[in-house]
Amino acid sequence: MDGAEEVGGGTPHKQVFLWTTFFKIDGDTAFVNESLNLQGTATVIRTPGNHGDLGSTDRFTANDGAITISIPPQLGQFHTVLKPIPLKVPLGDIKNVPGAVGCVALLIEEGALPDEAVARGHEASTAQCKRS
């Protein structure tokens, strides 16, 4: 059971870690062209999550119950200012449209992955977000 002991007939939960990548699409890096297509790139922000970033999550629960895991601010909060996305050609009085913000979150069971493999995987995940 990966070092966990069953206590009182409960079900062990595995140790997990969290990767979060935040992104925004706004007037800092994007615009709407004459054909009304969005042009530009997203701003992608990687957080520092890797092994152990959620503290101890390998606890037991009765009757296969769920556990609550607090997400630290450095993994779960993103502060930014969204700037309106400008239209190259206004539509009447409309000169811009709102920006958007989002998050990709991956909750992963630690298993026996070495720290270096986890770090490389996190980098690859962030790189994929930048390409999408």
PDB file of C-alpha atoms in Angstrom:
ATOM      1  CA  MET A   1       0.000   0.000   0.000  1.00  0.00           C
ATOM      2  CA  ASP A   2       2.918   2.344  -0.603  1.00  0.00           C
ATOM      3  CA  GLY A   3       3.776   2.770   3.069  1.00  0.00           C
ATOM      4  CA  ALA A   4       0.210   3.417   4.254  1.00  0.00           C
ATOM      5  CA  GLU A   5      -1.379   1.287   6.950  1.00  0.00           C
ATOM      6  CA  GLU A   6      -5.059   0.479   7.051  1.00  0.00           C
ATOM      7  CA  VAL A   7      -6.531   1.763  10.315  1.00  0.00           C
ATOM      8  CA  GLY A   8      -9.981   0.841  11.589  1.00  0.00           C
ATOM      9  CA  GLY A   9     -11.057  -0.704   8.297  1.00  0.00           C
ATOM     10  CA  GLY A  10     -10.708   2.580   6.394  1.00  0.00           C
ATOM     11  CA  THR A  11      -9.603   3.023   2.815  1.00  0.00           C
ATOM     12  CA  PRO A  12      -6.149   4.581   2.207  1.00  0.00           C
ATOM     13  CA  HIS A  13      -5.834   7.515  -0.174  1.00  0.00           C
ATOM     14  CA  LYS A  14      -2.643   7.764  -2.191  1.00  0.00           C
ATOM     15  CA  GLN A  15      -0.214  10.653  -1.955  1.00  0.00           C
ATOM     16  CA  VAL A  16      -1.022  13.152  -4.728  1.00  0.00           C
ATOM     17  CA  PHE A  17       0.420  16.366  -6.117  1.00  0.00           C
ATOM     18  CA  LEU A  18      -1.059  19.167  -8.191  1.00  0.00           C
ATOM     19  CA  TRP A  19       0.075  20.971 -11.317  1.00  0.00           C
ATOM     20  CA  THR A  20      -1.752  24.176 -12.180  1.00  0.00           C
ATOM     21  CA  THR A  21      -1.158  26.374 -15.188  1.00  0.00           C
ATOM     22  CA  PHE A  22      -3.054  29.645 -15.470  1.00  0.00           C
ATOM     23  CA  PHE A  23      -3.534  31.563 -18.678  1.00  0.00           C
ATOM     24  CA  LYS A  24      -5.057  34.784 -19.887  1.00  0.00           C
ATOM     25  CA  ILE A  25      -5.965  36.076 -23.306  1.00  0.00           C
ATOM     26  CA  ASP A  26      -6.303  39.825 -23.336  1.00  0.00           C
ATOM     27  CA  GLY A  27      -5.183  43.066 -24.933  1.00  0.00           C
ATOM     28  CA  ASP A  28      -1.601  42.578 -23.695  1.00  0.00           C
ATOM     29  CA  THR A  29      -0.949  39.933 -26.362  1.00  0.00           C
ATOM     30  CA  ALA A  30      -4.015  39.660 -28.600  1.00  0.00           C
ATOM     31  CA  PHE A  31      -6.257  41.630 -30.958  1.00  0.00           C
ATOM     32  CA  VAL A  32      -9.211  40.960 -33.255  1.00  0.00           C
ATOM     33  CA  ASN A  33      -8.267  41.415 -36.921  1.00  0.00           C
ATOM     34  CA  GLU A  34     -10.295  42.844 -39.791  1.00  0.00           C
ATOM     35  CA  SER A  35     -11.887  39.393 -40.453  1.00  0.00           C
ATOM     36  CA  LEU A  36     -12.996  39.260 -36.779  1.00  0.00           C
ATOM     37  CA  ASN A  37     -10.494  36.484 -35.966  1.00  0.00           C
ATOM     38  CA  LEU A  38      -8.603  36.552 -32.698  1.00  0.00           C
ATOM     39  CA  GLN A  39      -4.868  36.987 -33.309  1.00  0.00           C
ATOM     40  CA  GLY A  40      -2.008  36.756 -30.847  1.00  0.00           C
ATOM     41  CA  THR A  41      -1.034  34.500 -27.981  1.00  0.00           C
ATOM     42  CA  ALA A  42      -2.077  33.700 -24.456  1.00  0.00           C
ATOM     43  CA  THR A  43      -0.006  34.632 -21.442  1.00  0.00           C
ATOM     44  CA  VAL A  44       0.741  31.313 -19.677  1.00  0.00           C
ATOM     45  CA  ILE A  45       1.757  31.210 -16.006  1.00  0.00           C
ATOM     46  CA  ARG A  46       3.192  27.994 -14.535  1.00  0.00           C
ATOM     47  CA  THR A  47       2.964  27.367 -10.794  1.00  0.00           C
ATOM     48  CA  PRO A  48       5.644  25.552  -8.744  1.00  0.00           C
ATOM     49  CA  GLY A  49       3.707  22.317  -8.018  1.00  0.00           C
ATOM     50  CA  ASN A  50       5.526  18.967  -7.783  1.00  0.00           C
ATOM     51  CA  HIS A  51       5.987  16.120  -5.293  1.00  0.00           C
ATOM     52  CA  GLY A  52       4.650  16.985  -1.833  1.00  0.00           C
ATOM     53  CA  ASP A  53       3.085  20.305  -2.870  1.00  0.00           C
ATOM     54  CA  LEU A  54      -0.234  19.448  -1.158  1.00  0.00           C
ATOM     55  CA  GLY A  55       1.278  18.152   2.075  1.00  0.00           C
ATOM     56  CA  SER A  56       0.262  14.726   3.327  1.00  0.00           C
ATOM     57  CA  THR A  57      -2.699  13.324   1.392  1.00  0.00           C
ATOM     58  CA  ASP A  58      -2.179   9.651   2.250  1.00  0.00           C
ATOM     59  CA  ARG A  59      -4.844   9.436   4.948  1.00  0.00           C
ATOM     60  CA  PHE A  60      -7.612   6.980   5.601  1.00  0.00           C
ATOM     61  CA  THR A  61     -11.350   7.449   5.373  1.00  0.00           C
ATOM     62  CA  ALA A  62     -14.214   5.247   6.410  1.00  0.00           C
ATOM     63  CA  ASN A  63     -16.537   3.737   3.816  1.00  0.00           C
ATOM     64  CA  ASP A  64     -14.486   4.906   0.813  1.00  0.00           C
ATOM     65  CA  GLY A  65     -15.242   8.537   1.700  1.00  0.00           C
ATOM     66  CA  ALA A  66     -13.649  11.540   0.080  1.00  0.00           C
ATOM     67  CA  ILE A  67     -10.997  13.650   1.740  1.00  0.00           C
ATOM     68  CA  THR A  68     -10.627  17.417   1.595  1.00  0.00           C
ATOM     69  CA  ILE A  69      -7.228  18.749   0.550  1.00  0.00           C
ATOM     70  CA  SER A  70      -6.430  22.443   0.970  1.00  0.00           C
ATOM     71  CA  ILE A  71      -4.735  23.952  -2.065  1.00  0.00           C
ATOM     72  CA  PRO A  72      -1.912  26.354  -1.149  1.00  0.00           C
ATOM     73  CA  PRO A  73      -2.218  29.889  -2.587  1.00  0.00           C
ATOM     74  CA  GLN A  74       0.907  29.506  -4.752  1.00  0.00           C
ATOM     75  CA  LEU A  75      -0.886  26.670  -6.613  1.00  0.00           C
ATOM     76  CA  GLY A  76      -4.485  27.865  -6.575  1.00  0.00           C
ATOM     77  CA  GLN A  77      -4.424  31.624  -6.921  1.00  0.00           C
ATOM     78  CA  PHE A  78      -3.664  33.781  -9.933  1.00  0.00           C
ATOM     79  CA  HIS A  79      -3.786  37.565  -9.755  1.00  0.00           C
ATOM     80  CA  THR A  80      -3.777  39.593 -12.948  1.00  0.00           C
ATOM     81  CA  VAL A  81      -5.389  42.527 -14.699  1.00  0.00           C
ATOM     82  CA  LEU A  82      -7.332  41.739 -17.860  1.00  0.00           C
ATOM     83  CA  LYS A  83      -7.048  44.370 -20.560  1.00  0.00           C
ATOM     84  CA  PRO A  84      -9.753  44.657 -23.229  1.00  0.00           C
ATOM     85  CA  ILE A  85      -8.878  43.025 -26.549  1.00  0.00           C
ATOM     86  CA  PRO A  86      -8.887  45.720 -29.252  1.00  0.00           C
ATOM     87  CA  LEU A  87     -10.767  45.368 -32.540  1.00  0.00           C
ATOM     88  CA  LYS A  88      -8.647  46.461 -35.532  1.00  0.00           C
ATOM     89  CA  VAL A  89     -11.882  47.666 -37.142  1.00  0.00           C
ATOM     90  CA  PRO A  90     -14.524  48.880 -34.673  1.00  0.00           C
ATOM     91  CA  LEU A  91     -18.072  47.533 -35.003  1.00  0.00           C
ATOM     92  CA  GLY A  92     -20.117  50.660 -34.552  1.00  0.00           C
ATOM     93  CA  ASP A  93     -19.337  51.900 -31.054  1.00  0.00           C
ATOM     94  CA  ILE A  94     -17.606  48.633 -30.083  1.00  0.00           C
ATOM     95  CA  LYS A  95     -13.842  49.122 -30.054  1.00  0.00           C
ATOM     96  CA  ASN A  96     -12.819  46.136 -27.938  1.00  0.00           C
ATOM     97  CA  VAL A  97     -14.035  42.874 -26.406  1.00  0.00           C
ATOM     98  CA  PRO A  98     -13.369  41.413 -22.950  1.00  0.00           C
ATOM     99  CA  GLY A  99     -10.337  39.268 -22.202  1.00  0.00           C
ATOM    100  CA  ALA A 100     -10.529  35.825 -20.594  1.00  0.00           C
ATOM    101  CA  VAL A 101      -8.692  33.882 -17.909  1.00  0.00           C
ATOM    102  CA  GLY A 102      -8.514  30.131 -17.322  1.00  0.00           C
ATOM    103  CA  CYS A 103      -6.737  27.330 -15.513  1.00  0.00           C
ATOM    104  CA  VAL A 104      -5.570  23.817 -16.345  1.00  0.00           C
ATOM    105  CA  ALA A 105      -5.258  21.686 -13.189  1.00  0.00           C
ATOM    106  CA  LEU A 106      -3.864  18.155 -13.035  1.00  0.00           C
ATOM    107  CA  LEU A 107      -4.116  16.142  -9.811  1.00  0.00           C
ATOM    108  CA  ILE A 108      -1.639  13.284 -10.085  1.00  0.00           C
ATOM    109  CA  GLU A 109      -0.913  10.243  -7.921  1.00  0.00           C
ATOM    110  CA  GLU A 110       2.740  10.328  -6.890  1.00  0.00           C
ATOM    111  CA  GLY A 111       3.561   6.642  -7.198  1.00  0.00           C
ATOM    112  CA  ALA A 112       7.273   5.948  -7.609  1.00  0.00           C
ATOM    113  CA  LEU A 113       8.052   8.721 -10.075  1.00  0.00           C
ATOM    114  CA  PRO A 114      11.449  10.326  -9.470  1.00  0.00           C
ATOM    115  CA  ASP A 115      11.453  14.078  -8.780  1.00  0.00           C
ATOM    116  CA  GLU A 116      13.300  14.760 -12.045  1.00  0.00           C
ATOM    117  CA  ALA A 117      10.629  12.963 -14.094  1.00  0.00           C
ATOM    118  CA  VAL A 118       7.876  14.913 -12.349  1.00  0.00           C
ATOM    119  CA  ALA A 119       9.658  18.214 -13.029  1.00  0.00           C
ATOM    120  CA  ARG A 120      10.126  17.314 -16.733  1.00  0.00           C
ATOM    121  CA  GLY A 121       6.468  16.320 -16.995  1.00  0.00           C
ATOM    122  CA  HIS A 122       5.384  19.615 -15.440  1.00  0.00           C
ATOM    123  CA  GLU A 123       7.508  21.556 -17.934  1.00  0.00           C
ATOM    124  CA  ALA A 124       6.025  19.530 -20.825  1.00  0.00           C
ATOM    125  CA  SER A 125       2.495  20.201 -19.567  1.00  0.00           C
ATOM    126  CA  THR A 126       3.142  23.942 -19.413  1.00  0.00           C
ATOM    127  CA  ALA A 127       4.770  23.894 -22.867  1.00  0.00           C
ATOM    128  CA  GLN A 128       1.675  22.177 -24.287  1.00  0.00           C
ATOM    129  CA  CYS A 129      -0.537  24.903 -22.799  1.00  0.00           C
ATOM    130  CA  LYS A 130       1.606  27.506 -24.531  1.00  0.00           C
ATOM    131  CA  ARG A 131       1.218  25.706 -27.887  1.00  0.00           C
ATOM    132  CA  SER A 132      -2.555  25.298 -27.619  1.00  0.00           C
TER     133      SER A 132
END
